[in-house]
Coordinates of C-alpha atoms in Angstrom, one line a residue:
X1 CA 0.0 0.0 0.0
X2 CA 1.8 3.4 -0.6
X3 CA 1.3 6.0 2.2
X4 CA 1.1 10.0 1.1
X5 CA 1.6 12.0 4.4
X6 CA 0.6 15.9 4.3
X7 CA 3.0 18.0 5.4
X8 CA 1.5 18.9 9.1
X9 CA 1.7 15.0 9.6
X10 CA 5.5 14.2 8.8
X11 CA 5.9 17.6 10.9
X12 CA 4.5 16.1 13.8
X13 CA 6.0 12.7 13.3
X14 CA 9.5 14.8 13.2
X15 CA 9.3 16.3 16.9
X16 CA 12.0 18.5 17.7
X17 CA 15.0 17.8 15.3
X18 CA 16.1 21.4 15.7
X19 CA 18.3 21.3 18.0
X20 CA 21.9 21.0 16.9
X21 CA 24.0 21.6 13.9
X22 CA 23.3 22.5 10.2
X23 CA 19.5 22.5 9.5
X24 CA 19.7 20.3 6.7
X25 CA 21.7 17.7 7.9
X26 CA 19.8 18.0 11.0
X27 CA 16.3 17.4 9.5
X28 CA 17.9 14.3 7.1
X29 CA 19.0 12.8 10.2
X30 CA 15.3 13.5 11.7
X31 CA 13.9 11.5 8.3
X32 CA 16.5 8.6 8.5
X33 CA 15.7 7.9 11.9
X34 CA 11.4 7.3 10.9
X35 CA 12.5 5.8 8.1
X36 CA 14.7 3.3 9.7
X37 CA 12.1 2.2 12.4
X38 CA 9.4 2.3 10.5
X39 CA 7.3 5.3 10.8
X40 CA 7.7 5.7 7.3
X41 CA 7.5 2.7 5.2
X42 CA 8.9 2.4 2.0
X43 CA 6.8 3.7 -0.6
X44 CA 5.3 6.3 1.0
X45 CA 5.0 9.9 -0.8
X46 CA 7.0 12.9 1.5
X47 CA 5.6 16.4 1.0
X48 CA 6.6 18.5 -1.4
X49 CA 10.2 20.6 -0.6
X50 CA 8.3 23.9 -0.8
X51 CA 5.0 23.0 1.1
X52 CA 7.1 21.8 3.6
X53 CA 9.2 23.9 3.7
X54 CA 6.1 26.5 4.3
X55 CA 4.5 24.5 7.3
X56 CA 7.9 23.8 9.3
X57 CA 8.7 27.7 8.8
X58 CA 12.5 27.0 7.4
X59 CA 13.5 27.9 3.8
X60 CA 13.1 25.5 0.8
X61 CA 16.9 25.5 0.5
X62 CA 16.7 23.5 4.1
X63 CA 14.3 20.9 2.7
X64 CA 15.9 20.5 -0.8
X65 CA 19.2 20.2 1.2
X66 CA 18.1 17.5 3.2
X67 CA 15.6 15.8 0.8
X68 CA 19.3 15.8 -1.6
X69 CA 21.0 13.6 1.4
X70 CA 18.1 11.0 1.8
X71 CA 18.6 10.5 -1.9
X72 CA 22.4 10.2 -1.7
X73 CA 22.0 7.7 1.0
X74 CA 19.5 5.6 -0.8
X75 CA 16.4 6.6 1.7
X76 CA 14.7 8.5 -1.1
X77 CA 13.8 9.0 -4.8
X78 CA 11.9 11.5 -6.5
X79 CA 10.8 12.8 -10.1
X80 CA 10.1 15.3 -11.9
X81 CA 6.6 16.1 -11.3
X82 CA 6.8 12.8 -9.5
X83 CA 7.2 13.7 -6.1
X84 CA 9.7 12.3 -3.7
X85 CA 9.1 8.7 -2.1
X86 CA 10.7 6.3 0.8
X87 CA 13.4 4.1 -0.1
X88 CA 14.7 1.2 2.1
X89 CA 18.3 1.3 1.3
X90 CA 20.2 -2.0 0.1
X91 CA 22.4 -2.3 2.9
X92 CA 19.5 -1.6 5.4
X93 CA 17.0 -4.6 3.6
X94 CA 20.1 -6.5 4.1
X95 CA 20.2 -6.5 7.8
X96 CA 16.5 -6.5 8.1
X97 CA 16.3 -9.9 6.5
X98 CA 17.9 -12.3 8.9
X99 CA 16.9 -10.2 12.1
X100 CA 13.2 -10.5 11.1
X101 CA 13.6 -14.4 12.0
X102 CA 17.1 -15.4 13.4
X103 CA 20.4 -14.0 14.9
X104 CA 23.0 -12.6 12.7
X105 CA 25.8 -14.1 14.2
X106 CA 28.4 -12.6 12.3
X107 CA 27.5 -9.1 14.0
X108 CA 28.0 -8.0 17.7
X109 CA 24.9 -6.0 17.5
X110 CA 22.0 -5.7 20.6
X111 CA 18.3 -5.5 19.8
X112 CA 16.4 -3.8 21.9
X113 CA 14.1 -2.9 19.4
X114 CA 12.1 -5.9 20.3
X115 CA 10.7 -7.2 23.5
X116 CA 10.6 -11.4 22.7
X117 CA 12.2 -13.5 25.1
X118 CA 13.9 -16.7 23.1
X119 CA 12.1 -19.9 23.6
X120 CA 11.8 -21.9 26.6
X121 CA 13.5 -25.5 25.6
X122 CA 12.2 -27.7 27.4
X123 CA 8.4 -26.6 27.5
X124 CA 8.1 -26.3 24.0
X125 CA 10.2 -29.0 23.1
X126 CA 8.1 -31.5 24.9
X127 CA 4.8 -29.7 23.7
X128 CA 6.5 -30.3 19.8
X129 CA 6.9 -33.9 20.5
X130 CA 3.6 -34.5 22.0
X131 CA 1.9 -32.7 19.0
X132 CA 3.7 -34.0 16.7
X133 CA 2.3 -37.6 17.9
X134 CA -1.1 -36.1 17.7
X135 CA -1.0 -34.7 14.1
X136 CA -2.8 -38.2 12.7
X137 CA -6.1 -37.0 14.1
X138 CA -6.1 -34.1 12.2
X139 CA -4.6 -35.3 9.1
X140 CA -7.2 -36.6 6.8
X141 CA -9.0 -33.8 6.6
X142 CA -8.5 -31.1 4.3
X143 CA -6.0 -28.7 6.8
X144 CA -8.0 -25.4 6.1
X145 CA -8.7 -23.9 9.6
X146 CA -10.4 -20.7 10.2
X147 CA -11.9 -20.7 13.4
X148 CA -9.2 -23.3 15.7
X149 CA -8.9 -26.5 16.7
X150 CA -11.7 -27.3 19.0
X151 CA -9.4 -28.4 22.0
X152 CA -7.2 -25.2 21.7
X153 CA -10.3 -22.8 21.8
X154 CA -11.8 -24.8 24.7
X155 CA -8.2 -24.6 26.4
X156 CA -8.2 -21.1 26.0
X157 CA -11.9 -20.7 27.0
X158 CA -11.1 -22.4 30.3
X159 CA -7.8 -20.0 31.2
X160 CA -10.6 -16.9 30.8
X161 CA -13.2 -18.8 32.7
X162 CA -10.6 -19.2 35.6
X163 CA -10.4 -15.4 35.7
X164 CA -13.8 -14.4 36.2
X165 CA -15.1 -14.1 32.7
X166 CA -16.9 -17.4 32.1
X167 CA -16.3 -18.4 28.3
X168 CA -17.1 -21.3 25.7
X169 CA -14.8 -21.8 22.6
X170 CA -17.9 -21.1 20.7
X171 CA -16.4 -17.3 22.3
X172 CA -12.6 -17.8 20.2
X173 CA -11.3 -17.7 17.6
X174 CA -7.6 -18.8 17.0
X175 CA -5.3 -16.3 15.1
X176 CA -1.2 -16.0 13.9
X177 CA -0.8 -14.0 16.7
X178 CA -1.7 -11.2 18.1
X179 CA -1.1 -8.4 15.4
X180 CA -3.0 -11.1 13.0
X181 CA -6.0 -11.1 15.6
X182 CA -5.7 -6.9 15.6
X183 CA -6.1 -7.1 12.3
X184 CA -9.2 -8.6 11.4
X185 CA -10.7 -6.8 14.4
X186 CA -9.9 -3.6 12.7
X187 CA -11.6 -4.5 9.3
X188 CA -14.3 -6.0 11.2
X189 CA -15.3 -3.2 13.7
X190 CA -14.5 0.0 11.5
X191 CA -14.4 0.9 8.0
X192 CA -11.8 3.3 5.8
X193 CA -11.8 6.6 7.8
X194 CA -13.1 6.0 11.2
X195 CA -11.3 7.1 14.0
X196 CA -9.5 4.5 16.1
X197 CA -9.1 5.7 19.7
X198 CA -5.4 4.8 21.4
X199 CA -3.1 5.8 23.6
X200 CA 0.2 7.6 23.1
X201 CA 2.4 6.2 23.9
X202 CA 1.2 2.6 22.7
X203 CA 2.3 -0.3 21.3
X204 CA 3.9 0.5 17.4
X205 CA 2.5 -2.3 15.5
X206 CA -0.7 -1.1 16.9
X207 CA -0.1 1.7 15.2
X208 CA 0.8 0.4 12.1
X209 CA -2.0 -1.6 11.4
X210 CA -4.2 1.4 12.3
X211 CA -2.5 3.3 9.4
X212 CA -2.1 0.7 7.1
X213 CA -6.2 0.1 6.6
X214 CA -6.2 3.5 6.3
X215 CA -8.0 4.4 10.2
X216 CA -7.4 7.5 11.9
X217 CA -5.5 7.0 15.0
X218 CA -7.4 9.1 17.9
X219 CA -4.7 9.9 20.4
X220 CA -4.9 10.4 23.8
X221 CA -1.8 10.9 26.2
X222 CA -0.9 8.7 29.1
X223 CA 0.6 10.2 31.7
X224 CA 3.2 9.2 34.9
X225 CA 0.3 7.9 36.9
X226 CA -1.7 6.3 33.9
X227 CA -4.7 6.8 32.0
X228 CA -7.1 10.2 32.6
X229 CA -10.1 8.6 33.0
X230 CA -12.0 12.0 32.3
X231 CA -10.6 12.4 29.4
X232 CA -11.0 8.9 28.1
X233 CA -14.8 9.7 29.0
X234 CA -14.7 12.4 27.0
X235 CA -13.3 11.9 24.0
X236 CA -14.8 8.2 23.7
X237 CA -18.8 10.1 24.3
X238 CA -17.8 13.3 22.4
X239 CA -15.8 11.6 18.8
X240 CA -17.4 8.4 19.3
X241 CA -14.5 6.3 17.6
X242 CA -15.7 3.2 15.9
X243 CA -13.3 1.7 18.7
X244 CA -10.7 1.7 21.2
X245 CA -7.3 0.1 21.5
X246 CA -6.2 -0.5 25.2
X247 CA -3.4 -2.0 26.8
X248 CA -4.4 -2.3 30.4
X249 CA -2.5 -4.8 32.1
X250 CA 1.6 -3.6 32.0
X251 CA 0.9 -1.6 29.6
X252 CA 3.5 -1.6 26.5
X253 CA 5.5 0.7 26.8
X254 CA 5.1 2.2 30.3
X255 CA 4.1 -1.1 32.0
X256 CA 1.1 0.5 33.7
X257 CA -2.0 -1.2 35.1
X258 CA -5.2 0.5 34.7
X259 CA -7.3 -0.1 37.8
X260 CA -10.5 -1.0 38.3
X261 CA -12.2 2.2 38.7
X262 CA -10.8 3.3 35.2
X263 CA -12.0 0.0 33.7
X264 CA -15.6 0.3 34.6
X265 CA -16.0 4.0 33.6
X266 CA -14.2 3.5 30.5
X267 CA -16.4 0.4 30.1
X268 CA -19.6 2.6 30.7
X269 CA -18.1 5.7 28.4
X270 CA -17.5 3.1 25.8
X271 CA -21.6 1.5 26.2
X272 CA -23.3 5.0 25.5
X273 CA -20.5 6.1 22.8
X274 CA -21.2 2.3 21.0
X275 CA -17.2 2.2 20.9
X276 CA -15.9 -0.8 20.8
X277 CA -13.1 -1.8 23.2
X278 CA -10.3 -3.9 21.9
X279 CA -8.3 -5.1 24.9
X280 CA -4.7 -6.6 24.0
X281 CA -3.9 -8.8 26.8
X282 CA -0.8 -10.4 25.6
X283 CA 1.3 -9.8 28.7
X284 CA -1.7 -10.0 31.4
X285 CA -0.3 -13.0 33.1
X286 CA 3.2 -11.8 33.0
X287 CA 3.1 -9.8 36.5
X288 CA 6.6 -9.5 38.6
X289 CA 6.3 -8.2 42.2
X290 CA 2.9 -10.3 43.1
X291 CA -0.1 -9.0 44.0
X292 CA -3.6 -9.4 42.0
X293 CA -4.4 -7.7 39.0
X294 CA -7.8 -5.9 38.9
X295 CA -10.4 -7.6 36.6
X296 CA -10.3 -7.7 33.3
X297 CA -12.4 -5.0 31.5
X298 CA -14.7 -7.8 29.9
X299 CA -16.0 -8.1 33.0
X300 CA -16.8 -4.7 33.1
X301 CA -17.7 -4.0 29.2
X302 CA -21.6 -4.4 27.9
X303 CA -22.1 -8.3 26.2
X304 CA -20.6 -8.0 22.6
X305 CA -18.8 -4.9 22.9
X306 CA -15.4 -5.9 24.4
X307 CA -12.9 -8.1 22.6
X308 CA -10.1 -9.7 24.0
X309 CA -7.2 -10.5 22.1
X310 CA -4.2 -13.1 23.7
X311 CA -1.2 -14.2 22.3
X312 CA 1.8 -17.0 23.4
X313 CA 4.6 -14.6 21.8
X314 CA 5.7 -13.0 25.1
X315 CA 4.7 -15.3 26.9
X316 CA 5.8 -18.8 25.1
X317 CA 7.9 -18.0 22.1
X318 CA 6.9 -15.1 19.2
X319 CA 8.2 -17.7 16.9
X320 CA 5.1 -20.1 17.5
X321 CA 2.6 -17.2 16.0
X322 CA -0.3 -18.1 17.7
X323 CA -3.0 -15.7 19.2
X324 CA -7.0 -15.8 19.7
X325 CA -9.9 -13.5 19.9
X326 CA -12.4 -13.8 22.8
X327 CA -15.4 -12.2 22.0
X328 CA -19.3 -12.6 21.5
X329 CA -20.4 -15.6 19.7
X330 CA -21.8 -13.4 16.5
X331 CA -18.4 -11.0 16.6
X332 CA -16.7 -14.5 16.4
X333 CA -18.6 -15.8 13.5
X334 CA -18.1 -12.3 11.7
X335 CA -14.4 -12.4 12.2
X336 CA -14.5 -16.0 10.4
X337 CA -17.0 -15.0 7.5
X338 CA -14.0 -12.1 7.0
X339 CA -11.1 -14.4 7.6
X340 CA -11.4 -16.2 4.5
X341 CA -11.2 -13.6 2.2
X342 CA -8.1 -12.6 4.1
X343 CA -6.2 -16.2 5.0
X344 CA -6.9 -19.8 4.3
X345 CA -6.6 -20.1 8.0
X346 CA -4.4 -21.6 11.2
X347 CA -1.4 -24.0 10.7
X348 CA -2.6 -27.1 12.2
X349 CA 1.1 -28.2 13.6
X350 CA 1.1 -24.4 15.4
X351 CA -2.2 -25.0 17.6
X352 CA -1.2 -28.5 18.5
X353 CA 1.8 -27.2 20.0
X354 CA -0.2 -24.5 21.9
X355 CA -2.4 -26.6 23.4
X356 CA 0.4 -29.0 24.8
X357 CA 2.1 -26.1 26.1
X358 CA -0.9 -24.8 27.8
X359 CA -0.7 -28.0 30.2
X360 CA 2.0 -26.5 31.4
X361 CA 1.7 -23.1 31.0
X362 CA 1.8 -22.1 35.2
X363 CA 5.2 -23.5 35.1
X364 CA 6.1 -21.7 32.0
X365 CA 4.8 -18.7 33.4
X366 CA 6.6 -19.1 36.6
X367 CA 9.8 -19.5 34.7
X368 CA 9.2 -16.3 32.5
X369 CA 8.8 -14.6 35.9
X370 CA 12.0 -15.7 37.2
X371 CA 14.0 -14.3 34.2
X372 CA 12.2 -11.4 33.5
X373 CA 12.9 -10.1 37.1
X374 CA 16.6 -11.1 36.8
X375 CA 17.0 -9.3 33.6
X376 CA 14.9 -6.6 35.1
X377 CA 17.5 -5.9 38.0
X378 CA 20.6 -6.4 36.1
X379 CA 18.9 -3.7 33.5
X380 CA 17.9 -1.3 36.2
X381 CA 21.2 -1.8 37.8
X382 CA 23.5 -1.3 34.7
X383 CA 21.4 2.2 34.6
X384 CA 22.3 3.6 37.7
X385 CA 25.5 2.8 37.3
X386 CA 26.3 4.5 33.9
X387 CA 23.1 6.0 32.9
X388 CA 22.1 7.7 36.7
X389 CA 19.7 10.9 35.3
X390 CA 17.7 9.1 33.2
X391 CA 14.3 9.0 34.9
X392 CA 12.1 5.4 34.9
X393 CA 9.4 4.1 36.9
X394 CA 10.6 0.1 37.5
X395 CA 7.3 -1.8 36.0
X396 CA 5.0 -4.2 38.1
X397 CA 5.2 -6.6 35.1
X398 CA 6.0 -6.4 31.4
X399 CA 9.2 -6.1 29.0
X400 CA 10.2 -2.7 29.5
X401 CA 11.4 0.4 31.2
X402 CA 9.6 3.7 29.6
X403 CA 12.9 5.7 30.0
X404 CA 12.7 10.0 30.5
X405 CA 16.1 11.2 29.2
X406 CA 15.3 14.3 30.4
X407 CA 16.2 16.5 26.7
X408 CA 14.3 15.9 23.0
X409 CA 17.2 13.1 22.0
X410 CA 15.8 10.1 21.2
X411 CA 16.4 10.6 17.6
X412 CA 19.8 11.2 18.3
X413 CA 20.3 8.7 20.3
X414 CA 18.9 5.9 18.4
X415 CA 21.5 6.7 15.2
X416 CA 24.5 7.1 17.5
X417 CA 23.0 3.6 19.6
X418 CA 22.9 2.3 15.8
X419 CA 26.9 3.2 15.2
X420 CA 27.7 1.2 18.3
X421 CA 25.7 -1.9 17.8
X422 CA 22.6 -1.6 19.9
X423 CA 19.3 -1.2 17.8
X424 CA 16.9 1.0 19.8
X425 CA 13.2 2.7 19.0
X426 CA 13.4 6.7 19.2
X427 CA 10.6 7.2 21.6
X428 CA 8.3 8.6 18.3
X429 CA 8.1 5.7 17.3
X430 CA 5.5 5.2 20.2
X431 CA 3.3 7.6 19.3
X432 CA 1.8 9.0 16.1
X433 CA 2.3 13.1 16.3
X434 CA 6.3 13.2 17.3
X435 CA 5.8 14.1 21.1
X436 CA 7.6 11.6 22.4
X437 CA 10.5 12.6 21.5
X438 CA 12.0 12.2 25.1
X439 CA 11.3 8.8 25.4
X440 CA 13.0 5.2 24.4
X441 CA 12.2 2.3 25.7
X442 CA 14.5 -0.3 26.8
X443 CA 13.1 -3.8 27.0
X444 CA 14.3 -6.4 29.8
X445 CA 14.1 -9.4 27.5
X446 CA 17.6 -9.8 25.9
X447 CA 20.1 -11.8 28.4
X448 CA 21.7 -10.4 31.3
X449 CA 25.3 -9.9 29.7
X450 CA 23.3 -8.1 26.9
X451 CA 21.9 -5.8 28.7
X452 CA 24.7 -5.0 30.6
X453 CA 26.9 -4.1 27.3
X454 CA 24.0 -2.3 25.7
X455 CA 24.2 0.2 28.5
X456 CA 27.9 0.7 28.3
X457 CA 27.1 2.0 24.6
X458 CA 24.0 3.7 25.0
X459 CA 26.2 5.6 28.2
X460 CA 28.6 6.5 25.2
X461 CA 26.0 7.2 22.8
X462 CA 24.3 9.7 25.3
X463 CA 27.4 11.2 26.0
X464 CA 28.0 11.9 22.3
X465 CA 24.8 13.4 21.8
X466 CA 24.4 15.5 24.2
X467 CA 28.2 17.0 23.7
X468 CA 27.3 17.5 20.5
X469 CA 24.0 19.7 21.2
X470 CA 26.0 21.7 23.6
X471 CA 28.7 22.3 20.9
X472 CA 25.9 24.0 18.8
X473 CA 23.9 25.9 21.2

């Protein structure tokens, strides 16, 4: 799909990239860094240099400038009465390739663009071999699954009736994961145009998928403590979005928990608006300092409007792809009639797998607990040690630490990150008007000596930065 952005949008997406050095370079660096993680995919259409130019109040020779060094470094092409559009350059598809599925281990690089932990061996390999031993009963029949193997869906059911929201697997549907589940929910719930209501910062595949069938993403700031419930109330009654996207339960990327009183008035705002709620609960069970977690907001939500969407990539493996939908019977049959003009349906092997791991999915949990809070401590740690201003609240639960640097650098600091192998989102890439700008997040998933190193060079990342914006002002 190609992508034309206006010229107030890409000036919001660009935040604050005036801070240092020539304009030009300074605003092609800006553009390299959305390009490079993602904000703007290849293909999409940039403004035009002078109408730009016009709405970011700089001359066209500053545009043109910097427009020139995109296309010198491969992130641009344009034409004569054309227009200018995003390249991926060849060395950058390069090393997107085998870090989309598997370690480059030719490079010394860190990712903490991504919050997976690697799979856990022994769980999953027992779950493999079981399933693979039950793949005769499903093998004579044709292999097309839409909706998911009966046993998986009840399964799942039962995990959802154990937490207070009694459900049937007549209530699921099985996806590839949890961005495949968003998906179809989208299509299902809105059409081209309708405003999607989500929070900022929020998840950035959330984001993505918004954009990409062509939603309007309806932005509404989370702040230190959490979600403004009167303001949730308001917008959600006043615009009447065709639905909201929450992350309640550690909350990617601030690991916040919405509590209970925000559920249920969100829940009532949401029944006299006829919003939606779509309530990714991919990382619900993955709490670190005890305690209980307040009920989820299908409890809470009118029959038929709340949908529930799970996944076994944070928690299992993101390798295994599998997800589910929980949601009224007729939203479930809706979601199937649309499937199959979308996909031919579940791998077969895949939900086999799932549902042998789901025998023993308190002791997988348990073990994801143990590392997560390891990694946690050994991250916070390594902070304090060579990172002490930077400003974090340590999560209940989650991936991640939403870091306040303190100064408009993320940018910045994800290029300089970049030159010394650790791969790291800008803090726009969380949200979808550029005011995040003082932001990264740093998951706790990669291994302990990981995380460790990948503060040493973020320490001298920093330091380079913000030497160099002192240099200029």
């Amino acid at each position: 799909m190609s992508y034309a952005f206006t010229a107030l949008q890409v000036e919001r997406m660009l935040g604050d990239w005036r801070v240092e050095g020539p304009a030009y370079s300074r605003l092609a660096e800006a553009f390299e860094v959305m390009i490079t993680d993602g904000r703007l995919p290849a293909g999409a259409r940039l403004p035009a240099e002078r109408t730009f130019a016009t709405q970011c109040g700089v001359s066209r020779n500053t545009v043109t400038a910097a427009y020139r060094v995109l296309r010198e470094q491969g992130f641009l092409t344009s034409g004569r009465g054309a227009g200018s559009f995003v390249l991926l350059p060849e060395a950058e598809q390069k090393q997107r390739i085998p870090t989309s599925w598997a370690a480059d281990r030719a490079r010394q690089d860190i990712d903490l663009a991504v919050a997976s932990l690697p799979a856990p061996e022994s769980i999953l390999g027992a779950a493999t071999r079981r399933a693979a031993l039950d793949l005769h009963q499903y093998s004579h029949l044709p292999g097309y699954d839409l909706v998911g193997a009966p046993e998986l869906r009840q399964a799942i059911a039962d995990r959802y009736t154990a937490r207070g929201i009694p459900t049937g697997p007549e209530q699921i549907m099985v996806s590839a994961g949890a961005d495949h589940a968003l998906g179809l929910v989208i299509r299902l719930l809105s059409r081209p145009g309708d405003s999607v209501l989500i929070d900022s910062p929020t998840y950035p595949n959330a984001l993505d998928i918004v954009r990409a069938l062509q939603r309007r993403p309806l932005t509404v700031g989370l702040g230190a403590d959490g979600w403004n419930t009167d303001v949730l109330e308001t917008v959600l009654r006043r615009e009447k979005p065709a639905l909201a996207f929450l992350m309640p339960d550690f909350h990617n990327p601030t690991g916040l928990v919405m509590p209970d009183s925000a559920r249920a008035a969100i829940a009532d705002a949401a029944r006299t608006s006829g919003s939606f709620l779509v309530v990714d609960e991919a990382t619900c069970e993955l709490g670190l300092d005890g305690g209980t977690l307040p009920q989820p907001i299908a409890s809470y939500g009118a029959p038929g409007r709340v949908v529930s969407i799970g996944s076994m990539s944070k928690t299992c493996w993101a390798g295994l792809r599998l997800g589910w939908v929980r949601a009224a019977t007729p939203v479930i049959s809706r979601l199937v009639d649309l499937r199959c003009v979308v996909d031919t349906g579940n791998p077969i092997m895949t939900q086999l797998i799932g549902l042998r791991v789901l025998e023993s999915y308190d002791e997988l949990l348990d073990e994801r607990r143990e590392m997560l809070l390891r990694r946690r401590q050994v991250l916070t740690d390594s902070l304090a040690r060579h990172l002490p201003d930077w400003r974090y609240t340590v999560p209940g639960g989650g991936f991640s630490l939403w870091v306040d640097l303190g100064a408009r650098l993320s940018s910045p600091l994800a290029l300089a990150a970049a030159r010394r192998g650790v791969k790291i989102l800008s803090g726009g890439r969380f949200g979808a008007d550029g005011t995040l700008e003082n932001h990264i997040r740093i998951p706790f998933a990669a291994d302990e000596e990981s995380l460790a190193a990948a503060c040493e060079r973020l320490a001298t990342a920093w330091r380079e930065v913000t030497t160099h914006r002192r240099s200029h002002t």
